């Protein structure tokens, strides 16, 4: 009997430790000075960004990316159970940037899309007006109408893959290969000055939906966390 009890205690301790290890990626981490590396074309490797937010009617999303892909690839994707293309910033194969909200989208031409170079990208959307705008390296696009419909359900936020279903439906031909860092998301439209401060890596208010300084995430597959300083 004593051996059985001891064995049970050891098993419970092992399960508890395993649960803690399994949850470690989901604890908030400060990724300042870090970048996510997506080193291969795949239909599995991705990063899930975790938020408790379940509604969105106005937002700004900013990130920095580096890639040598000339084909289409996603930079930031949000899917819900009712809409797979709920909020997406996407680089297409025609040297354009696409901005999806609630399944509708606008395409933007003439923005800096040079390969093998770090780019700062910010996208803004306000459901009240239905207007979207992109900023690349501190320079703004034209303003276009997309939709007045709001997001009002749980969101799956994924980096590295384009979601064709909630948290899945990935395709290697639409995967991201390269590096991503400094991801922030706000429930407001940042001012032009704040966006330029972000683009120039100066002081700016961290995101209150997602903040790279304290972000919950889960890595799936071969995605690495590296120091940005390694690229200097």
mmCIF file with all atom_site columns, C-alpha atoms in Angstrom:
data_model
loop_
_atom_site.group_PDB
_atom_site.id
_atom_site.type_symbol
_atom_site.label_atom_id
_atom_site.label_alt_id
_atom_site.label_comp_id
_atom_site.label_asym_id
_atom_site.label_entity_id
_atom_site.label_seq_id
_atom_site.pdbx_PDB_ins_code
_atom_site.Cartn_x
_atom_site.Cartn_y
_atom_site.Cartn_z
_atom_site.occupancy
_atom_site.B_iso_or_equiv
_atom_site.pdbx_formal_charge
_atom_site.auth_seq_id
_atom_site.auth_comp_id
_atom_site.auth_asym_id
_atom_site.auth_atom_id
_atom_site.pdbx_PDB_model_num
ATOM 1   C CA . UNK A 1 1   ? 0.000   0.000  0.000   1.00 0.00 ? 1   UNK A CA 1
ATOM 2   C CA . UNK A 1 2   ? 2.780   2.467  0.874   1.00 0.00 ? 2   UNK A CA 1
ATOM 3   C CA . UNK A 1 3   ? 4.462   1.787  -2.468  1.00 0.00 ? 3   UNK A CA 1
ATOM 4   C CA . UNK A 1 4   ? 1.157   2.416  -4.268  1.00 0.00 ? 4   UNK A CA 1
ATOM 5   C CA . UNK A 1 5   ? 0.622   5.753  -2.472  1.00 0.00 ? 5   UNK A CA 1
ATOM 6   C CA . UNK A 1 6   ? 4.216   6.814  -3.146  1.00 0.00 ? 6   UNK A CA 1
ATOM 7   C CA . UNK A 1 7   ? 3.856   5.882  -6.802  1.00 0.00 ? 7   UNK A CA 1
ATOM 8   C CA . UNK A 1 8   ? 0.601   7.843  -7.037  1.00 0.00 ? 8   UNK A CA 1
ATOM 9   C CA . UNK A 1 9   ? 2.232   10.920 -5.481  1.00 0.00 ? 9   UNK A CA 1
ATOM 10  C CA . UNK A 1 10  ? 5.124   10.732 -7.941  1.00 0.00 ? 10  UNK A CA 1
ATOM 11  C CA . UNK A 1 11  ? 2.715   10.399 -10.839 1.00 0.00 ? 11  UNK A CA 1
ATOM 12  C CA . UNK A 1 12  ? 0.734   13.461 -9.687  1.00 0.00 ? 12  UNK A CA 1
ATOM 13  C CA . UNK A 1 13  ? 3.934   15.493 -9.325  1.00 0.00 ? 13  UNK A CA 1
ATOM 14  C CA . UNK A 1 14  ? 4.995   14.457 -12.849 1.00 0.00 ? 14  UNK A CA 1
ATOM 15  C CA . UNK A 1 15  ? 1.609   15.462 -14.285 1.00 0.00 ? 15  UNK A CA 1
ATOM 16  C CA . UNK A 1 16  ? 1.731   18.816 -12.482 1.00 0.00 ? 16  UNK A CA 1
ATOM 17  C CA . UNK A 1 17  ? 5.226   19.572 -13.815 1.00 0.00 ? 17  UNK A CA 1
ATOM 18  C CA . UNK A 1 18  ? 4.168   18.516 -17.320 1.00 0.00 ? 18  UNK A CA 1
ATOM 19  C CA . UNK A 1 19  ? 1.197   20.866 -17.181 1.00 0.00 ? 19  UNK A CA 1
ATOM 20  C CA . UNK A 1 20  ? 3.416   23.729 -16.085 1.00 0.00 ? 20  UNK A CA 1
ATOM 21  C CA . UNK A 1 21  ? 5.857   23.065 -18.905 1.00 0.00 ? 21  UNK A CA 1
ATOM 22  C CA . UNK A 1 22  ? 3.021   22.845 -21.405 1.00 0.00 ? 22  UNK A CA 1
ATOM 23  C CA . UNK A 1 23  ? 1.669   26.196 -20.267 1.00 0.00 ? 23  UNK A CA 1
ATOM 24  C CA . UNK A 1 24  ? 5.019   27.989 -20.229 1.00 0.00 ? 24  UNK A CA 1
ATOM 25  C CA . UNK A 1 25  ? 4.711   29.405 -23.753 1.00 0.00 ? 25  UNK A CA 1
ATOM 26  C CA . UNK A 1 26  ? 1.292   30.868 -22.865 1.00 0.00 ? 26  UNK A CA 1
ATOM 27  C CA . UNK A 1 27  ? 2.617   32.952 -19.961 1.00 0.00 ? 27  UNK A CA 1
ATOM 28  C CA . UNK A 1 28  ? 3.241   36.632 -20.795 1.00 0.00 ? 28  UNK A CA 1
ATOM 29  C CA . UNK A 1 29  ? 6.824   37.213 -21.921 1.00 0.00 ? 29  UNK A CA 1
ATOM 30  C CA . UNK A 1 30  ? 8.813   40.338 -22.694 1.00 0.00 ? 30  UNK A CA 1
ATOM 31  C CA . UNK A 1 31  ? 10.108  39.896 -26.252 1.00 0.00 ? 31  UNK A CA 1
ATOM 32  C CA . UNK A 1 32  ? 11.763  43.312 -26.436 1.00 0.00 ? 32  UNK A CA 1
ATOM 33  C CA . UNK A 1 33  ? 14.899  42.968 -28.558 1.00 0.00 ? 33  UNK A CA 1
ATOM 34  C CA . UNK A 1 34  ? 13.711  39.569 -29.813 1.00 0.00 ? 34  UNK A CA 1
ATOM 35  C CA . UNK A 1 35  ? 12.342  38.396 -33.150 1.00 0.00 ? 35  UNK A CA 1
ATOM 36  C CA . UNK A 1 36  ? 10.422  35.371 -34.365 1.00 0.00 ? 36  UNK A CA 1
ATOM 37  C CA . UNK A 1 37  ? 12.223  33.421 -37.088 1.00 0.00 ? 37  UNK A CA 1
ATOM 38  C CA . UNK A 1 38  ? 10.182  31.377 -39.583 1.00 0.00 ? 38  UNK A CA 1
ATOM 39  C CA . UNK A 1 39  ? 12.988  29.519 -41.421 1.00 0.00 ? 39  UNK A CA 1
ATOM 40  C CA . UNK A 1 40  ? 11.067  27.300 -43.835 1.00 0.00 ? 40  UNK A CA 1
ATOM 41  C CA . UNK A 1 41  ? 8.049   27.045 -46.096 1.00 0.00 ? 41  UNK A CA 1
ATOM 42  C CA . UNK A 1 42  ? 5.555   24.814 -44.331 1.00 0.00 ? 42  UNK A CA 1
ATOM 43  C CA . UNK A 1 43  ? 1.854   24.273 -43.717 1.00 0.00 ? 43  UNK A CA 1
ATOM 44  C CA . UNK A 1 44  ? 2.287   23.741 -39.983 1.00 0.00 ? 44  UNK A CA 1
ATOM 45  C CA . UNK A 1 45  ? 4.775   26.147 -38.387 1.00 0.00 ? 45  UNK A CA 1
ATOM 46  C CA . UNK A 1 46  ? 3.129   29.215 -36.847 1.00 0.00 ? 46  UNK A CA 1
ATOM 47  C CA . UNK A 1 47  ? 2.753   31.375 -33.745 1.00 0.00 ? 47  UNK A CA 1
ATOM 48  C CA . UNK A 1 48  ? -0.570  31.929 -31.995 1.00 0.00 ? 48  UNK A CA 1
ATOM 49  C CA . UNK A 1 49  ? -0.903  35.237 -30.157 1.00 0.00 ? 49  UNK A CA 1
ATOM 50  C CA . UNK A 1 50  ? -3.285  35.019 -27.211 1.00 0.00 ? 50  UNK A CA 1
ATOM 51  C CA . UNK A 1 51  ? -5.776  37.661 -26.143 1.00 0.00 ? 51  UNK A CA 1
ATOM 52  C CA . UNK A 1 52  ? -8.976  37.560 -24.123 1.00 0.00 ? 52  UNK A CA 1
ATOM 53  C CA . UNK A 1 53  ? -10.443 40.278 -26.335 1.00 0.00 ? 53  UNK A CA 1
ATOM 54  C CA . UNK A 1 54  ? -13.655 39.178 -28.064 1.00 0.00 ? 54  UNK A CA 1
ATOM 55  C CA . UNK A 1 55  ? -14.758 42.340 -29.832 1.00 0.00 ? 55  UNK A CA 1
ATOM 56  C CA . UNK A 1 56  ? -13.145 44.859 -32.126 1.00 0.00 ? 56  UNK A CA 1
ATOM 57  C CA . UNK A 1 57  ? -14.578 48.005 -33.699 1.00 0.00 ? 57  UNK A CA 1
ATOM 58  C CA . UNK A 1 58  ? -11.467 50.161 -34.003 1.00 0.00 ? 58  UNK A CA 1
ATOM 59  C CA . UNK A 1 59  ? -7.817  49.126 -34.043 1.00 0.00 ? 59  UNK A CA 1
ATOM 60  C CA . UNK A 1 60  ? -4.237  49.771 -35.047 1.00 0.00 ? 60  UNK A CA 1
ATOM 61  C CA . UNK A 1 61  ? -1.807  46.884 -35.634 1.00 0.00 ? 61  UNK A CA 1
ATOM 62  C CA . UNK A 1 62  ? 1.936   47.439 -36.055 1.00 0.00 ? 62  UNK A CA 1
ATOM 63  C CA . UNK A 1 63  ? 4.781   45.010 -36.719 1.00 0.00 ? 63  UNK A CA 1
ATOM 64  C CA . UNK A 1 64  ? 8.171   44.744 -38.372 1.00 0.00 ? 64  UNK A CA 1
ATOM 65  C CA . UNK A 1 65  ? 9.017   42.042 -40.903 1.00 0.00 ? 65  UNK A CA 1
ATOM 66  C CA . UNK A 1 66  ? 11.916  40.855 -43.059 1.00 0.00 ? 66  UNK A CA 1
ATOM 67  C CA . UNK A 1 67  ? 11.551  38.401 -45.948 1.00 0.00 ? 67  UNK A CA 1
ATOM 68  C CA . UNK A 1 68  ? 12.930  37.488 -49.354 1.00 0.00 ? 68  UNK A CA 1
ATOM 69  C CA . UNK A 1 69  ? 9.601   36.060 -50.563 1.00 0.00 ? 69  UNK A CA 1
ATOM 70  C CA . UNK A 1 70  ? 8.347   37.443 -53.869 1.00 0.00 ? 70  UNK A CA 1
ATOM 71  C CA . UNK A 1 71  ? 5.179   35.342 -53.635 1.00 0.00 ? 71  UNK A CA 1
ATOM 72  C CA . UNK A 1 72  ? 2.144   36.146 -51.522 1.00 0.00 ? 72  UNK A CA 1
ATOM 73  C CA . UNK A 1 73  ? 2.403   35.751 -47.767 1.00 0.00 ? 73  UNK A CA 1
ATOM 74  C CA . UNK A 1 74  ? 0.528   36.860 -44.624 1.00 0.00 ? 74  UNK A CA 1
ATOM 75  C CA . UNK A 1 75  ? 2.006   39.324 -42.145 1.00 0.00 ? 75  UNK A CA 1
ATOM 76  C CA . UNK A 1 76  ? -0.800  39.321 -39.548 1.00 0.00 ? 76  UNK A CA 1
ATOM 77  C CA . UNK A 1 77  ? -3.989  37.247 -39.548 1.00 0.00 ? 77  UNK A CA 1
ATOM 78  C CA . UNK A 1 78  ? -7.140  37.205 -37.436 1.00 0.00 ? 78  UNK A CA 1
ATOM 79  C CA . UNK A 1 79  ? -9.879  34.627 -37.975 1.00 0.00 ? 79  UNK A CA 1
ATOM 80  C CA . UNK A 1 80  ? -13.165 34.023 -36.184 1.00 0.00 ? 80  UNK A CA 1
ATOM 81  C CA . UNK A 1 81  ? -15.578 31.116 -36.392 1.00 0.00 ? 81  UNK A CA 1
ATOM 82  C CA . UNK A 1 82  ? -17.841 33.108 -38.716 1.00 0.00 ? 82  UNK A CA 1
ATOM 83  C CA . UNK A 1 83  ? -15.151 34.715 -40.924 1.00 0.00 ? 83  UNK A CA 1
ATOM 84  C CA . UNK A 1 84  ? -11.731 33.322 -41.850 1.00 0.00 ? 84  UNK A CA 1
ATOM 85  C CA . UNK A 1 85  ? -10.527 36.665 -43.254 1.00 0.00 ? 85  UNK A CA 1
ATOM 86  C CA . UNK A 1 86  ? -11.601 38.820 -40.342 1.00 0.00 ? 86  UNK A CA 1
ATOM 87  C CA . UNK A 1 87  ? -8.527  41.059 -40.087 1.00 0.00 ? 87  UNK A CA 1
ATOM 88  C CA . UNK A 1 88  ? -5.502  40.401 -42.288 1.00 0.00 ? 88  UNK A CA 1
ATOM 89  C CA . UNK A 1 89  ? -2.478  42.360 -43.481 1.00 0.00 ? 89  UNK A CA 1
ATOM 90  C CA . UNK A 1 90  ? -1.181  40.511 -46.530 1.00 0.00 ? 90  UNK A CA 1
ATOM 91  C CA . UNK A 1 91  ? 1.626   40.917 -49.077 1.00 0.00 ? 91  UNK A CA 1
ATOM 92  C CA . UNK A 1 92  ? 0.536   39.662 -52.490 1.00 0.00 ? 92  UNK A CA 1
ATOM 93  C CA . UNK A 1 93  ? 2.577   38.541 -55.509 1.00 0.00 ? 93  UNK A CA 1
ATOM 94  C CA . UNK A 1 94  ? 1.801   41.721 -57.496 1.00 0.00 ? 94  UNK A CA 1
ATOM 95  C CA . UNK A 1 95  ? 3.943   43.942 -55.280 1.00 0.00 ? 95  UNK A CA 1
ATOM 96  C CA . UNK A 1 96  ? 0.834   45.171 -53.431 1.00 0.00 ? 96  UNK A CA 1
ATOM 97  C CA . UNK A 1 97  ? -0.333  45.107 -49.836 1.00 0.00 ? 97  UNK A CA 1
ATOM 98  C CA . UNK A 1 98  ? -3.846  43.856 -49.073 1.00 0.00 ? 98  UNK A CA 1
ATOM 99  C CA . UNK A 1 99  ? -5.878  44.776 -46.008 1.00 0.00 ? 99  UNK A CA 1
ATOM 100 C CA . UNK A 1 100 ? -8.836  42.500 -45.145 1.00 0.00 ? 100 UNK A CA 1
ATOM 101 C CA . UNK A 1 101 ? -11.565 43.239 -42.608 1.00 0.00 ? 101 UNK A CA 1
ATOM 102 C CA . UNK A 1 102 ? -14.616 40.992 -42.183 1.00 0.00 ? 102 UNK A CA 1
ATOM 103 C CA . UNK A 1 103 ? -13.951 39.308 -45.545 1.00 0.00 ? 103 UNK A CA 1
ATOM 104 C CA . UNK A 1 104 ? -13.758 42.535 -47.565 1.00 0.00 ? 104 UNK A CA 1
ATOM 105 C CA . UNK A 1 105 ? -10.443 44.042 -48.591 1.00 0.00 ? 105 UNK A CA 1
ATOM 106 C CA . UNK A 1 106 ? -8.604  46.940 -50.152 1.00 0.00 ? 106 UNK A CA 1
ATOM 107 C CA . UNK A 1 107 ? -5.356  46.702 -52.146 1.00 0.00 ? 107 UNK A CA 1
ATOM 108 C CA . UNK A 1 108 ? -2.604  49.290 -51.833 1.00 0.00 ? 108 UNK A CA 1
ATOM 109 C CA . UNK A 1 109 ? 0.019   49.935 -54.513 1.00 0.00 ? 109 UNK A CA 1
ATOM 110 C CA . UNK A 1 110 ? 3.308   51.793 -54.458 1.00 0.00 ? 110 UNK A CA 1
ATOM 111 C CA . UNK A 1 111 ? 4.283   51.051 -50.861 1.00 0.00 ? 111 UNK A CA 1
ATOM 112 C CA . UNK A 1 112 ? 7.864   50.025 -50.058 1.00 0.00 ? 112 UNK A CA 1
ATOM 113 C CA . UNK A 1 113 ? 8.029   46.268 -50.548 1.00 0.00 ? 113 UNK A CA 1
ATOM 114 C CA . UNK A 1 114 ? 11.756  45.744 -51.133 1.00 0.00 ? 114 UNK A CA 1
ATOM 115 C CA . UNK A 1 115 ? 13.009  42.264 -50.330 1.00 0.00 ? 115 UNK A CA 1
ATOM 116 C CA . UNK A 1 116 ? 15.729  41.495 -47.771 1.00 0.00 ? 116 UNK A CA 1
ATOM 117 C CA . UNK A 1 117 ? 15.010  44.626 -45.790 1.00 0.00 ? 117 UNK A CA 1
ATOM 118 C CA . UNK A 1 118 ? 13.285  45.332 -42.486 1.00 0.00 ? 118 UNK A CA 1
ATOM 119 C CA . UNK A 1 119 ? 9.901   47.029 -42.949 1.00 0.00 ? 119 UNK A CA 1
ATOM 120 C CA . UNK A 1 120 ? 7.675   48.647 -40.327 1.00 0.00 ? 120 UNK A CA 1
ATOM 121 C CA . UNK A 1 121 ? 3.990   48.159 -41.160 1.00 0.00 ? 121 UNK A CA 1
ATOM 122 C CA . UNK A 1 122 ? 0.973   49.638 -39.389 1.00 0.00 ? 122 UNK A CA 1
ATOM 123 C CA . UNK A 1 123 ? -2.673  49.173 -40.338 1.00 0.00 ? 123 UNK A CA 1
ATOM 124 C CA . UNK A 1 124 ? -5.623  51.154 -38.987 1.00 0.00 ? 124 UNK A CA 1
ATOM 125 C CA . UNK A 1 125 ? -9.359  50.421 -39.205 1.00 0.00 ? 125 UNK A CA 1
ATOM 126 C CA . UNK A 1 126 ? -12.406 52.129 -37.708 1.00 0.00 ? 126 UNK A CA 1
ATOM 127 C CA . UNK A 1 127 ? -15.787 50.429 -38.098 1.00 0.00 ? 127 UNK A CA 1
ATOM 128 C CA . UNK A 1 128 ? -17.613 53.738 -37.546 1.00 0.00 ? 128 UNK A CA 1
ATOM 129 C CA . UNK A 1 129 ? -16.321 55.053 -40.876 1.00 0.00 ? 129 UNK A CA 1
ATOM 130 C CA . UNK A 1 130 ? -15.335 51.717 -42.405 1.00 0.00 ? 130 UNK A CA 1
ATOM 131 C CA . UNK A 1 131 ? -12.003 53.212 -43.440 1.00 0.00 ? 131 UNK A CA 1
ATOM 132 C CA . UNK A 1 132 ? -8.610  51.488 -43.510 1.00 0.00 ? 132 UNK A CA 1
ATOM 133 C CA . UNK A 1 133 ? -5.112  52.810 -44.074 1.00 0.00 ? 133 UNK A CA 1
ATOM 134 C CA . UNK A 1 134 ? -1.630  51.298 -44.200 1.00 0.00 ? 134 UNK A CA 1
ATOM 135 C CA . UNK A 1 135 ? 1.649   52.870 -43.140 1.00 0.00 ? 135 UNK A CA 1
ATOM 136 C CA . UNK A 1 136 ? 4.929   51.362 -44.358 1.00 0.00 ? 136 UNK A CA 1
ATOM 137 C CA . UNK A 1 137 ? 8.195   52.696 -42.949 1.00 0.00 ? 137 UNK A CA 1
ATOM 138 C CA . UNK A 1 138 ? 6.452   55.814 -41.701 1.00 0.00 ? 138 UNK A CA 1
ATOM 139 C CA . UNK A 1 139 ? 4.800   56.682 -45.026 1.00 0.00 ? 139 UNK A CA 1
ATOM 140 C CA . UNK A 1 140 ? 1.026   56.404 -45.348 1.00 0.00 ? 140 UNK A CA 1
ATOM 141 C CA . UNK A 1 141 ? -1.101  54.934 -48.103 1.00 0.00 ? 141 UNK A CA 1
ATOM 142 C CA . UNK A 1 142 ? -4.320  56.385 -49.434 1.00 0.00 ? 142 UNK A CA 1
ATOM 143 C CA . UNK A 1 143 ? -7.432  55.890 -47.275 1.00 0.00 ? 143 UNK A CA 1
ATOM 144 C CA . UNK A 1 144 ? -9.969  53.329 -48.503 1.00 0.00 ? 144 UNK A CA 1
ATOM 145 C CA . UNK A 1 145 ? -13.361 52.008 -47.429 1.00 0.00 ? 145 UNK A CA 1
ATOM 146 C CA . UNK A 1 146 ? -13.691 48.340 -46.486 1.00 0.00 ? 146 UNK A CA 1
ATOM 147 C CA . UNK A 1 147 ? -16.564 47.689 -44.032 1.00 0.00 ? 147 UNK A CA 1
ATOM 148 C CA . UNK A 1 148 ? -18.591 49.073 -41.114 1.00 0.00 ? 148 UNK A CA 1
ATOM 149 C CA . UNK A 1 149 ? -19.170 45.582 -39.688 1.00 0.00 ? 149 UNK A CA 1
ATOM 150 C CA . UNK A 1 150 ? -17.595 44.983 -36.274 1.00 0.00 ? 150 UNK A CA 1
ATOM 151 C CA . UNK A 1 151 ? -15.829 41.885 -34.935 1.00 0.00 ? 151 UNK A CA 1
ATOM 152 C CA . UNK A 1 152 ? -17.794 40.548 -31.987 1.00 0.00 ? 152 UNK A CA 1
ATOM 153 C CA . UNK A 1 153 ? -16.604 37.013 -31.181 1.00 0.00 ? 153 UNK A CA 1
ATOM 154 C CA . UNK A 1 154 ? -13.444 35.177 -30.061 1.00 0.00 ? 154 UNK A CA 1
ATOM 155 C CA . UNK A 1 155 ? -10.449 35.817 -32.311 1.00 0.00 ? 155 UNK A CA 1
ATOM 156 C CA . UNK A 1 156 ? -7.661  33.493 -33.454 1.00 0.00 ? 156 UNK A CA 1
ATOM 157 C CA . UNK A 1 157 ? -4.529  35.583 -34.085 1.00 0.00 ? 157 UNK A CA 1
ATOM 158 C CA . UNK A 1 158 ? -1.779  33.804 -36.032 1.00 0.00 ? 158 UNK A CA 1
ATOM 159 C CA . UNK A 1 159 ? 1.628   34.783 -37.397 1.00 0.00 ? 159 UNK A CA 1
ATOM 160 C CA . UNK A 1 160 ? 3.339   32.745 -40.114 1.00 0.00 ? 160 UNK A CA 1
ATOM 161 C CA . UNK A 1 161 ? 0.247   31.271 -41.762 1.00 0.00 ? 161 UNK A CA 1
ATOM 162 C CA . UNK A 1 162 ? -2.945  32.409 -43.495 1.00 0.00 ? 162 UNK A CA 1
ATOM 163 C CA . UNK A 1 163 ? -5.980  30.936 -41.753 1.00 0.00 ? 163 UNK A CA 1
ATOM 164 C CA . UNK A 1 164 ? -8.658  29.303 -43.923 1.00 0.00 ? 164 UNK A CA 1
ATOM 165 C CA . UNK A 1 165 ? -10.481 28.268 -40.755 1.00 0.00 ? 165 UNK A CA 1
ATOM 166 C CA . UNK A 1 166 ? -10.368 29.269 -37.089 1.00 0.00 ? 166 UNK A CA 1
ATOM 167 C CA . UNK A 1 167 ? -6.763  28.531 -36.074 1.00 0.00 ? 167 UNK A CA 1
ATOM 168 C CA . UNK A 1 168 ? -6.092  26.251 -39.040 1.00 0.00 ? 168 UNK A CA 1
ATOM 169 C CA . UNK A 1 169 ? -6.580  25.517 -42.726 1.00 0.00 ? 169 UNK A CA 1
ATOM 170 C CA . UNK A 1 170 ? -2.956  26.386 -43.465 1.00 0.00 ? 170 UNK A CA 1
ATOM 171 C CA . UNK A 1 171 ? -1.157  26.077 -46.827 1.00 0.00 ? 171 UNK A CA 1
ATOM 172 C CA . UNK A 1 172 ? 2.608   26.064 -47.395 1.00 0.00 ? 172 UNK A CA 1
ATOM 173 C CA . UNK A 1 173 ? 2.140   28.224 -50.512 1.00 0.00 ? 173 UNK A CA 1
ATOM 174 C CA . UNK A 1 174 ? 0.733   30.979 -48.265 1.00 0.00 ? 174 UNK A CA 1
ATOM 175 C CA . UNK A 1 175 ? 3.163   30.592 -45.382 1.00 0.00 ? 175 UNK A CA 1
ATOM 176 C CA . UNK A 1 176 ? 5.515   33.333 -44.221 1.00 0.00 ? 176 UNK A CA 1
ATOM 177 C CA . UNK A 1 177 ? 9.281   32.773 -44.364 1.00 0.00 ? 177 UNK A CA 1
ATOM 178 C CA . UNK A 1 178 ? 11.483  35.353 -42.671 1.00 0.00 ? 178 UNK A CA 1
ATOM 179 C CA . UNK A 1 179 ? 11.457  37.287 -39.397 1.00 0.00 ? 179 UNK A CA 1
ATOM 180 C CA . UNK A 1 180 ? 8.779   39.198 -37.497 1.00 0.00 ? 180 UNK A CA 1
ATOM 181 C CA . UNK A 1 181 ? 9.139   41.362 -34.395 1.00 0.00 ? 181 UNK A CA 1
ATOM 182 C CA . UNK A 1 182 ? 7.630   44.210 -32.361 1.00 0.00 ? 182 UNK A CA 1
ATOM 183 C CA . UNK A 1 183 ? 3.989   43.188 -32.794 1.00 0.00 ? 183 UNK A CA 1
ATOM 184 C CA . UNK A 1 184 ? 1.532   45.563 -31.109 1.00 0.00 ? 184 UNK A CA 1
ATOM 185 C CA . UNK A 1 185 ? -2.246  45.935 -31.320 1.00 0.00 ? 185 UNK A CA 1
ATOM 186 C CA . UNK A 1 186 ? -4.390  48.750 -29.894 1.00 0.00 ? 186 UNK A CA 1
ATOM 187 C CA . UNK A 1 187 ? -8.117  49.386 -29.557 1.00 0.00 ? 187 UNK A CA 1
ATOM 188 C CA . UNK A 1 188 ? -7.733  52.870 -31.029 1.00 0.00 ? 188 UNK A CA 1
ATOM 189 C CA . UNK A 1 189 ? -6.343  54.646 -34.070 1.00 0.00 ? 189 UNK A CA 1
ATOM 190 C CA . UNK A 1 190 ? -2.786  55.779 -33.399 1.00 0.00 ? 190 UNK A CA 1
ATOM 191 C CA . UNK A 1 191 ? -1.962  59.328 -34.399 1.00 0.00 ? 191 UNK A CA 1
ATOM 192 C CA . UNK A 1 192 ? 0.395   59.877 -37.374 1.00 0.00 ? 192 UNK A CA 1
ATOM 193 C CA . UNK A 1 193 ? 3.095   61.013 -34.932 1.00 0.00 ? 193 UNK A CA 1
ATOM 194 C CA . UNK A 1 194 ? 2.741   57.842 -32.845 1.00 0.00 ? 194 UNK A CA 1
ATOM 195 C CA . UNK A 1 195 ? 2.963   55.676 -35.970 1.00 0.00 ? 195 UNK A CA 1
ATOM 196 C CA . UNK A 1 196 ? 6.079   57.506 -37.138 1.00 0.00 ? 196 UNK A CA 1
ATOM 197 C CA . UNK A 1 197 ? 7.614   57.104 -33.678 1.00 0.00 ? 197 UNK A CA 1
ATOM 198 C CA . UNK A 1 198 ? 6.944   53.359 -33.929 1.00 0.00 ? 198 UNK A CA 1
ATOM 199 C CA . UNK A 1 199 ? 8.385   53.214 -37.463 1.00 0.00 ? 199 UNK A CA 1
ATOM 200 C CA . UNK A 1 200 ? 11.541  55.004 -36.352 1.00 0.00 ? 200 UNK A CA 1
ATOM 201 C CA . UNK A 1 201 ? 11.860  52.795 -33.247 1.00 0.00 ? 201 UNK A CA 1
ATOM 202 C CA . UNK A 1 202 ? 11.393  55.740 -30.911 1.00 0.00 ? 202 UNK A CA 1
ATOM 203 C CA . UNK A 1 203 ? 9.190   55.901 -27.798 1.00 0.00 ? 203 UNK A CA 1
ATOM 204 C CA . UNK A 1 204 ? 5.549   54.944 -28.420 1.00 0.00 ? 204 UNK A CA 1
ATOM 205 C CA . UNK A 1 205 ? 2.641   53.658 -26.287 1.00 0.00 ? 205 UNK A CA 1
ATOM 206 C CA . UNK A 1 206 ? 2.655   49.828 -26.230 1.00 0.00 ? 206 UNK A CA 1
ATOM 207 C CA . UNK A 1 207 ? -0.403  47.983 -27.502 1.00 0.00 ? 207 UNK A CA 1
ATOM 208 C CA . UNK A 1 208 ? -3.246  47.356 -25.050 1.00 0.00 ? 208 UNK A CA 1
ATOM 209 C CA . UNK A 1 209 ? -4.595  44.312 -26.915 1.00 0.00 ? 209 UNK A CA 1
ATOM 210 C CA . UNK A 1 210 ? -1.212  42.850 -27.858 1.00 0.00 ? 210 UNK A CA 1
ATOM 211 C CA . UNK A 1 211 ? 2.114   44.175 -26.595 1.00 0.00 ? 211 UNK A CA 1
ATOM 212 C CA . UNK A 1 212 ? 5.507   42.777 -27.591 1.00 0.00 ? 212 UNK A CA 1
ATOM 213 C CA . UNK A 1 213 ? 6.720   43.864 -24.157 1.00 0.00 ? 213 UNK A CA 1
ATOM 214 C CA . UNK A 1 214 ? 4.324   41.459 -22.427 1.00 0.00 ? 214 UNK A CA 1
ATOM 215 C CA . UNK A 1 215 ? 2.785   38.994 -24.846 1.00 0.00 ? 215 UNK A CA 1
ATOM 216 C CA . UNK A 1 216 ? 1.178   35.572 -24.479 1.00 0.00 ? 216 UNK A CA 1
ATOM 217 C CA . UNK A 1 217 ? 1.917   33.208 -27.342 1.00 0.00 ? 217 UNK A CA 1
ATOM 218 C CA . UNK A 1 218 ? 2.287   29.586 -28.379 1.00 0.00 ? 218 UNK A CA 1
ATOM 219 C CA . UNK A 1 219 ? 4.900   28.319 -30.838 1.00 0.00 ? 219 UNK A CA 1
ATOM 220 C CA . UNK A 1 220 ? 4.021   25.438 -33.162 1.00 0.00 ? 220 UNK A CA 1
ATOM 221 C CA . UNK A 1 221 ? 6.669   23.729 -35.276 1.00 0.00 ? 221 UNK A CA 1
ATOM 222 C CA . UNK A 1 222 ? 10.056  25.131 -36.219 1.00 0.00 ? 222 UNK A CA 1
ATOM 223 C CA . UNK A 1 223 ? 9.698   28.755 -35.153 1.00 0.00 ? 223 UNK A CA 1
ATOM 224 C CA . UNK A 1 224 ? 12.682  30.245 -33.317 1.00 0.00 ? 224 UNK A CA 1
ATOM 225 C CA . UNK A 1 225 ? 13.116  33.190 -30.966 1.00 0.00 ? 225 UNK A CA 1
ATOM 226 C CA . UNK A 1 226 ? 16.369  35.037 -31.678 1.00 0.00 ? 226 UNK A CA 1
ATOM 227 C CA . UNK A 1 227 ? 17.995  38.280 -30.567 1.00 0.00 ? 227 UNK A CA 1
ATOM 228 C CA . UNK A 1 228 ? 17.528  41.129 -33.020 1.00 0.00 ? 228 UNK A CA 1
ATOM 229 C CA . UNK A 1 229 ? 21.110  42.159 -32.213 1.00 0.00 ? 229 UNK A CA 1
ATOM 230 C CA . UNK A 1 230 ? 22.291  38.993 -33.980 1.00 0.00 ? 230 UNK A CA 1
ATOM 231 C CA . UNK A 1 231 ? 21.328  40.662 -37.280 1.00 0.00 ? 231 UNK A CA 1
ATOM 232 C CA . UNK A 1 232 ? 23.415  43.814 -36.733 1.00 0.00 ? 232 UNK A CA 1
#
